[in-house]
Short mmCIF file of C-alpha atoms and ligand atoms in Angstrom, two decimals:
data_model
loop_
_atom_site.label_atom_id
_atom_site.label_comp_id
_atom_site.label_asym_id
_atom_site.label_seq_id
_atom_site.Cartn_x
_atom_site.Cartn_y
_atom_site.Cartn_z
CA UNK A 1 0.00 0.00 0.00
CA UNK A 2 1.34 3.55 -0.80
CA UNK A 3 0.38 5.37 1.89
CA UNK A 4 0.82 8.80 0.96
CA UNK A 5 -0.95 8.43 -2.23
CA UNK A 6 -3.88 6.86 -0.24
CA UNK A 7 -3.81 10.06 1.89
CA UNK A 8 -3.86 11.98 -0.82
CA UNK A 9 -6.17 10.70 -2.77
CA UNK A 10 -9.04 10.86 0.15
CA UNK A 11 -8.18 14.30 0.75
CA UNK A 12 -8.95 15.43 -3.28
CA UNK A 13 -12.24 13.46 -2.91
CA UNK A 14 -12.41 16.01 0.83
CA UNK A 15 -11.32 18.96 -0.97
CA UNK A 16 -13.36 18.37 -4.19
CA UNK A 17 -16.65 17.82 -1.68
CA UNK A 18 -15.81 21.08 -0.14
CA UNK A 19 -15.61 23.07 -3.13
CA UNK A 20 -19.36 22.12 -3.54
CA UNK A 21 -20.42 22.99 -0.57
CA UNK A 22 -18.51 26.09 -0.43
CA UNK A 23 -19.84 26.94 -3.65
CA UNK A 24 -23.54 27.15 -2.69
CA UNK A 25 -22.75 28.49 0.76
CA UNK A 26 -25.57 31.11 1.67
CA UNK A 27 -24.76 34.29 3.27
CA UNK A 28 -26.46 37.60 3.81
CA UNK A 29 -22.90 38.93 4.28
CA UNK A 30 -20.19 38.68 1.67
CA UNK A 31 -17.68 40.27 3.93
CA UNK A 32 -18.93 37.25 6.84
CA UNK A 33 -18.61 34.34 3.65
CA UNK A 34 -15.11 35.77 2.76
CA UNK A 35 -14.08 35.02 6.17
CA UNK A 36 -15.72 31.69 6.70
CA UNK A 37 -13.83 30.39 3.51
CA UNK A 38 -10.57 32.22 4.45
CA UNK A 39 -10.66 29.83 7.45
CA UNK A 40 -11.86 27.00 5.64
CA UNK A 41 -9.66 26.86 2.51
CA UNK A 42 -6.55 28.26 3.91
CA UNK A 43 -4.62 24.78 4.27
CA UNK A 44 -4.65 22.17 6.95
CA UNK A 45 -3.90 18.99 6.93
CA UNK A 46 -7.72 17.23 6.94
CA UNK A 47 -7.17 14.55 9.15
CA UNK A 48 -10.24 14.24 10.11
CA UNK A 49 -12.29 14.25 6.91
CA UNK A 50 -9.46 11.78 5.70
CA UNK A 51 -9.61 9.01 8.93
CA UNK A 52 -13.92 9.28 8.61
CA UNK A 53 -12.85 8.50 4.41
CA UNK A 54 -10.66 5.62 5.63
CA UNK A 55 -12.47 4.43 7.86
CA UNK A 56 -15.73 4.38 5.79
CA UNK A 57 -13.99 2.45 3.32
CA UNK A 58 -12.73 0.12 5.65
CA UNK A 59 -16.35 -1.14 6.61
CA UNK A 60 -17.93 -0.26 3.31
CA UNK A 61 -19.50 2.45 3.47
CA UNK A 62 -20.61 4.48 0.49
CA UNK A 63 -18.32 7.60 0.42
CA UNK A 64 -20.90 9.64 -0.48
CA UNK A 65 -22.79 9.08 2.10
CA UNK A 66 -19.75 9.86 4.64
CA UNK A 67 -18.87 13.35 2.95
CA UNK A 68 -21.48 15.63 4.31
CA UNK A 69 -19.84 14.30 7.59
CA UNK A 70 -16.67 14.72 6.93
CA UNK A 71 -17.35 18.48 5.75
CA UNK A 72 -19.12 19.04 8.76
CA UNK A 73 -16.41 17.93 10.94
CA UNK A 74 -13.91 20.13 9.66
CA UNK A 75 -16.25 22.96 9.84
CA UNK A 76 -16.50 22.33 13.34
CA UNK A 77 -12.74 21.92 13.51
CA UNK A 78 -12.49 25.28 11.57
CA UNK A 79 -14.46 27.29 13.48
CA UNK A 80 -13.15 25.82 16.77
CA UNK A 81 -9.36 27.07 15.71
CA UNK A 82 -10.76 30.56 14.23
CA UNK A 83 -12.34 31.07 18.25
CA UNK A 84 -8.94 29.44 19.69
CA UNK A 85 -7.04 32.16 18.08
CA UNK A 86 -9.04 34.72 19.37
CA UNK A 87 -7.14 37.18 21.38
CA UNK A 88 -9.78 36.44 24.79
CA UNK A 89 -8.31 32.87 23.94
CA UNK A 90 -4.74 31.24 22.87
CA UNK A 91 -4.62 35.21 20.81
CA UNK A 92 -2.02 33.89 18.19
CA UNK A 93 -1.42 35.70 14.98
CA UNK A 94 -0.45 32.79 13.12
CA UNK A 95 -2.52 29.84 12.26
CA UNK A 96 -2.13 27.22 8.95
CA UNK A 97 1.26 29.25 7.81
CA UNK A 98 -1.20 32.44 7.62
CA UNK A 99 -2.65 34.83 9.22
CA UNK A 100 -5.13 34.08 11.98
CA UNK A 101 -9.00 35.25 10.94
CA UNK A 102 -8.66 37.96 13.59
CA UNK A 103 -5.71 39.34 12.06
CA UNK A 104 -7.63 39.89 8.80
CA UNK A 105 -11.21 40.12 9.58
CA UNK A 106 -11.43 42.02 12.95
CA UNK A 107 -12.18 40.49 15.73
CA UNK A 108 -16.24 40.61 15.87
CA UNK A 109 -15.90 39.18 12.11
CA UNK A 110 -13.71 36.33 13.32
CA UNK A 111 -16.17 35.32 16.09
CA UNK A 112 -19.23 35.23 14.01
CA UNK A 113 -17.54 33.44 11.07
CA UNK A 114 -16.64 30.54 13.83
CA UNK A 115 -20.33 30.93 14.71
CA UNK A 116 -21.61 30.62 11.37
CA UNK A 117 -19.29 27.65 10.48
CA UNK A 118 -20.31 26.20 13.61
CA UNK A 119 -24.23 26.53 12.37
CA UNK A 120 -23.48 25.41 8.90
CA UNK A 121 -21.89 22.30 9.92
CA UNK A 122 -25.72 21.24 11.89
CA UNK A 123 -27.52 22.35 8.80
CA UNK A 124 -25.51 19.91 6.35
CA UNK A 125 -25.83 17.07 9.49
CA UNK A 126 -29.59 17.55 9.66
CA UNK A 127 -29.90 17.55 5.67
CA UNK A 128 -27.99 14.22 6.11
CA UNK A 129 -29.99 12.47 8.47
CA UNK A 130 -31.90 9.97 6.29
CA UNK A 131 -32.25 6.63 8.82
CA UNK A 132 -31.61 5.48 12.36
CA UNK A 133 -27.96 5.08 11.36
CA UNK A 134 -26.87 8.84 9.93
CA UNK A 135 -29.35 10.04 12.77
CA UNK A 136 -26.79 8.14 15.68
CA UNK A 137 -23.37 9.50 13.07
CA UNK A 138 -24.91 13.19 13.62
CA UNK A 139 -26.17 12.77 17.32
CA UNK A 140 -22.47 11.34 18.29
CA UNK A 141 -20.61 14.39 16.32
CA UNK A 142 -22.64 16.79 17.88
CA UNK A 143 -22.37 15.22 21.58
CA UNK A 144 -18.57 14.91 20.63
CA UNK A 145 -18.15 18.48 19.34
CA UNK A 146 -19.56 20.57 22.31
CA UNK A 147 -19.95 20.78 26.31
CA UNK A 148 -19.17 16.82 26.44
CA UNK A 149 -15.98 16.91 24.12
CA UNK A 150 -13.90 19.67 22.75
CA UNK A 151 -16.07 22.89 24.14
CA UNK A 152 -15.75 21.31 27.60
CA UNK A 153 -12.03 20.16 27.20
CA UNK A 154 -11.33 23.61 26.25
CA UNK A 155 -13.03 24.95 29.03
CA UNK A 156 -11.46 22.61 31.66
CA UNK A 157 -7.86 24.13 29.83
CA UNK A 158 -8.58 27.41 30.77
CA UNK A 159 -9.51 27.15 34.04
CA UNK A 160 -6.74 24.51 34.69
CA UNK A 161 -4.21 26.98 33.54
CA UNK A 162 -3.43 28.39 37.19
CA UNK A 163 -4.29 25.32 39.09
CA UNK A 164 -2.41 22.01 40.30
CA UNK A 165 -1.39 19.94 37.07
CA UNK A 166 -1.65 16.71 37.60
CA UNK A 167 -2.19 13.49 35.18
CA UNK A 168 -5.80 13.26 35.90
CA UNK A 169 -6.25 16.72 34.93
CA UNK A 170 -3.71 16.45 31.54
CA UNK A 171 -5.92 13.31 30.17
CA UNK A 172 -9.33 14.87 31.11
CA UNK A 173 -8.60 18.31 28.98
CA UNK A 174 -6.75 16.23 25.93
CA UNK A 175 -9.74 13.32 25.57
CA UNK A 176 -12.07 16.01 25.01
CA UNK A 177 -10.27 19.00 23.51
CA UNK A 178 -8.86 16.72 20.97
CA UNK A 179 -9.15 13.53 21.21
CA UNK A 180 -13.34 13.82 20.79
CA UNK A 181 -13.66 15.09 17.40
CA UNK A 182 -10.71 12.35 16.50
CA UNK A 183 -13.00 9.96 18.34
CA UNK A 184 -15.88 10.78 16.36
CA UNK A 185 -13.79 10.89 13.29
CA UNK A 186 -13.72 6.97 13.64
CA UNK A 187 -17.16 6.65 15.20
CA UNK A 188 -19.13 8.29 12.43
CA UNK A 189 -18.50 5.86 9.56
CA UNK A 190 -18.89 2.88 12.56
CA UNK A 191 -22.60 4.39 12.85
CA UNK A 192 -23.55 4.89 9.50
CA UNK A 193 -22.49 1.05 9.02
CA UNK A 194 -24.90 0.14 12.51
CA UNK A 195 -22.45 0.02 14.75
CA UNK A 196 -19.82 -1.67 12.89
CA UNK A 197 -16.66 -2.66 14.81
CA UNK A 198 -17.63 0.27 17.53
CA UNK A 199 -15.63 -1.16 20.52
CA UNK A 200 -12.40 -1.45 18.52
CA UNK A 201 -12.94 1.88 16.63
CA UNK A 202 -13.61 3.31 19.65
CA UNK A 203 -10.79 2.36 21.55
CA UNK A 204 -8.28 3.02 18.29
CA UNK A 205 -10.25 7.01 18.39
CA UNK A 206 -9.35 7.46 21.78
CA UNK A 207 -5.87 6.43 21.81
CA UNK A 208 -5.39 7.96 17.90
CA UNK A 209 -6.83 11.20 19.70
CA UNK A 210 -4.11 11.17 22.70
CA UNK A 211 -0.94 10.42 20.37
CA UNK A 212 -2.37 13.26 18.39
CA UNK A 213 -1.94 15.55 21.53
CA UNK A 214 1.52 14.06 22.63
CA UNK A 215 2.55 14.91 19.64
CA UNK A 216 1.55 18.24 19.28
CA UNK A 217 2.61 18.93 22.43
CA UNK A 218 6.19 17.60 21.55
CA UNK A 219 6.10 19.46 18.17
CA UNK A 220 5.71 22.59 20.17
CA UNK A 221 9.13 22.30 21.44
CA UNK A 222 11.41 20.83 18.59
CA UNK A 223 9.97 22.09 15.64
CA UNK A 224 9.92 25.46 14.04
CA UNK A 225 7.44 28.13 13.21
CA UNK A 226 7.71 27.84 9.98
CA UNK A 227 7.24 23.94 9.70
CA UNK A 228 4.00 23.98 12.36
CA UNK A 229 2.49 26.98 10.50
CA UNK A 230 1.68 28.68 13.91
CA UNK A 231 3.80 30.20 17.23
CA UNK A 232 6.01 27.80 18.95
CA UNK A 233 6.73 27.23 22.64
CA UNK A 234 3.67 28.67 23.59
CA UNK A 235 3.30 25.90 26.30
CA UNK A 236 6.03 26.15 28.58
CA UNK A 237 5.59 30.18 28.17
CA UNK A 238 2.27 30.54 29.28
CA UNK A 239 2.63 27.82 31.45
CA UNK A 240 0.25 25.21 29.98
CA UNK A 241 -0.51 21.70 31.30
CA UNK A 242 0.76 19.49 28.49
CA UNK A 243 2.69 16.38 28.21
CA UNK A 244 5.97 17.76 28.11
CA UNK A 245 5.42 20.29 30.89
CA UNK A 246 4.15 17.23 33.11
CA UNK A 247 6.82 14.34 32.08
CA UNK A 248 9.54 16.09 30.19
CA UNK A 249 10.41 15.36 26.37
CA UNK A 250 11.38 11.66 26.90
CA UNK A 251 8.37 10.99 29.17
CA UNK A 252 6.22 12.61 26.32
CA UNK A 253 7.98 10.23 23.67
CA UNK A 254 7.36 7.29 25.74
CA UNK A 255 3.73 8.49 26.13
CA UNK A 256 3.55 8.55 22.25
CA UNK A 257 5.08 4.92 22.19
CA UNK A 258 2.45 3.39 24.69
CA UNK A 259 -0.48 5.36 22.73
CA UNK A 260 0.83 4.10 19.59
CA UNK A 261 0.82 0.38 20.58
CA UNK A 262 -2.89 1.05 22.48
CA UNK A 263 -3.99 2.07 19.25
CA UNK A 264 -2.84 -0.53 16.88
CA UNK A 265 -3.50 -3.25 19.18
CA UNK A 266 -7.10 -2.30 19.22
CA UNK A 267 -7.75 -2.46 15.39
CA UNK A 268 -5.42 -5.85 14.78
CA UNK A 269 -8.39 -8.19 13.93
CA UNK A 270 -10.06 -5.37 11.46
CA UNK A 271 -9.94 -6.24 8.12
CA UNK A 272 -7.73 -4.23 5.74
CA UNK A 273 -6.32 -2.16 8.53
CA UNK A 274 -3.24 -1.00 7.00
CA UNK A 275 -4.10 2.50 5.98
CA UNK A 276 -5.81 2.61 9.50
CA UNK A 277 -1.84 1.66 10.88
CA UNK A 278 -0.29 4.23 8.89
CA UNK A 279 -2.18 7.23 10.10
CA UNK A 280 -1.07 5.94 13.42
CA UNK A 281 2.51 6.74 12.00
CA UNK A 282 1.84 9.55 10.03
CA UNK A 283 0.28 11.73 13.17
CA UNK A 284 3.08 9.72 15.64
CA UNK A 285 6.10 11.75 12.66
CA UNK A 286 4.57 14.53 11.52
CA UNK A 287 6.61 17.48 11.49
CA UNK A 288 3.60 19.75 11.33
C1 GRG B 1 -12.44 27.36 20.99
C2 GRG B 1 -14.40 25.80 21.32
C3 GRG B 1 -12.97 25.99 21.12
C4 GRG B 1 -12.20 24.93 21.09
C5 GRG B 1 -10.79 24.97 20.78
C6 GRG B 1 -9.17 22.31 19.17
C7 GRG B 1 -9.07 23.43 20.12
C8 GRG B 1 -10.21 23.61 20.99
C9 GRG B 1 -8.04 24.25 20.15
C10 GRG B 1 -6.86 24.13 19.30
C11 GRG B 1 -5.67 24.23 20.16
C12 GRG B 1 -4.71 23.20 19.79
C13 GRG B 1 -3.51 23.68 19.07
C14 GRG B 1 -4.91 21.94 20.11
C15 GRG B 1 -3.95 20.89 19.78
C16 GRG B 1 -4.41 19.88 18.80
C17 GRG B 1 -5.05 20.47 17.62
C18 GRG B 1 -6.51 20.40 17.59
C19 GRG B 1 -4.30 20.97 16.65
C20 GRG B 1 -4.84 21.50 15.40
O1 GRG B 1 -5.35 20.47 14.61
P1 GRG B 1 -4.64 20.04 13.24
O2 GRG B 1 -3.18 19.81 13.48
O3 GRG B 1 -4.79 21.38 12.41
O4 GRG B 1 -5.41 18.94 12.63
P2 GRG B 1 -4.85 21.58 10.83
O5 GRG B 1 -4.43 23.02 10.64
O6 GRG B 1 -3.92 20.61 10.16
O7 GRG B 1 -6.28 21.37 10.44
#
């Protein structure tokens, strides 16, 4: 299997989806559309929209059916890094290589372009729900997206940032800041085929979703600004809670290791896992 051109190829069939969508976008507001799409088309890697794509295949599911999902998700994602950049927030200038929707739009635009992505991800979930299946795919992004997953790992990050750090704390923030929409990047698909291998999707999602975080965290302190497309050693700075803060870089690598491992162990009896075991390695040596 050639990995990269498997990656690549699901992310053309993303990016060609998006284009559709983005073409027939409503807005009242061309100034408000301009900045939604700034956001939306200014790079990223689409690893979400590319695992829910994998995975889909993996148990059979039409990729058509999975798109409208997969755009959704990374509207969510979108909107949730155009708010993270917000100066109340992380306030970083640089986001994706560019700069941050703030930085262009203004701040008031940047916030309701998050909103609106944030809206127009429900309205292409609800125009997808067709059967008991997409109904549980769009009920389990939604939980996964908001006070339950990222919004409420996000808020347990800011409050924990002058408090005792502590393990408990560190794998609380990262299962639902990021590790939820990862989840439900490998529990959507699993619904939309009934349930299909949920247990071992679900424990590959949550362990795919820490080594995501470990990583990131690690990035933060030996790669560059110009690779990661955003500030670097923002962590240690502001005094985040983050794996290298906690365990030091070695501990962090050996965190990746175990995560790893966790990960591929849980999807060994799946059926043409392979692509499935290379995003494992692709988000375990990125460089951005
Ligand atoms: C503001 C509601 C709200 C939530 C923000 C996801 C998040 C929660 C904040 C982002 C902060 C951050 C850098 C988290 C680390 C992991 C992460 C989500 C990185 C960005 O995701 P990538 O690497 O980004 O998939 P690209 O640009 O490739 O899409």
């Amino acid at each position: 299997m050639n990995f990269n051109k498997r990656f690549n190829d699901y992310k053309e069939i993303f990016e060609e989806a998006l284009k559709n969508r983005i073409e027939t976008l409503n807005s009242s507001n061309e100034t408000l559309k301009d900045a939604m799409v700034y956001s939306l088309t200014v790079g990223g890697k689409r690893i979400r929209p590319v695992i829910m794509l994998a995975v889909a295949e993996v148990l059979c599911v039409d990729l058509n059916k999975v798109l409208p999902f997969a755009v959704a998700i990374e509207c969510i994602h979108t909107y949730s890094l155009i708010h993270d950049d917000l100066p109340s927030m992380d306030n970083d200038d640089l986001r994706r290589g560019k700069p941050t929707n703030h930085k262009v739009y203004g701040e008031a635009m940047a916030i309701l372009a998050g909103d609106a992505l944030l809206n127009y991800a429900y309205e292409l979930l609800l125009r997808s729900v067709t059967d008991n299946n997409s109904l549980s795919a769009a009920r389990m992004l939604a939980l996964y997206a908001g006070a339950f997953g990222m919004v409420g790992g996000q808020a347990l990050d800011i409050l924990s940032e002058n408090t005792a750090k502590n393990e408990e704390i560190l794998y609380k923030i990262h299962e639902n800041k990021t590790g939820k929409l990862l989840l439900a990047s490998t529990l959507v698909p699993s619904c939309l085929a009934g349930n299909e291998c949920f247990d071992k999707l679900s424990e590959y999602g949550k362990n795919l979703g820490l080594l995501f975080q470990v990583t990131d965290d690690i990035l933060d302190v030996v790669s560059s600004a110009l690779k990661l497309g955003k500030s670097i050693n923002k962590d240690a700075d502001e005094n985040k809670l983050t794996f290298v803060t906690l365990y030091g870089l070695e501990g962090a690598k050996k965190y990746a290791d175990k995560y790893y491992e966790k990960a591929k162990n849980a999807i060994e009896n799946i059926e043409d896992n392979e692509f499935l075991v290379g995003l494992l390695d692709f988000v375990k040596d990125r460089e951005f």
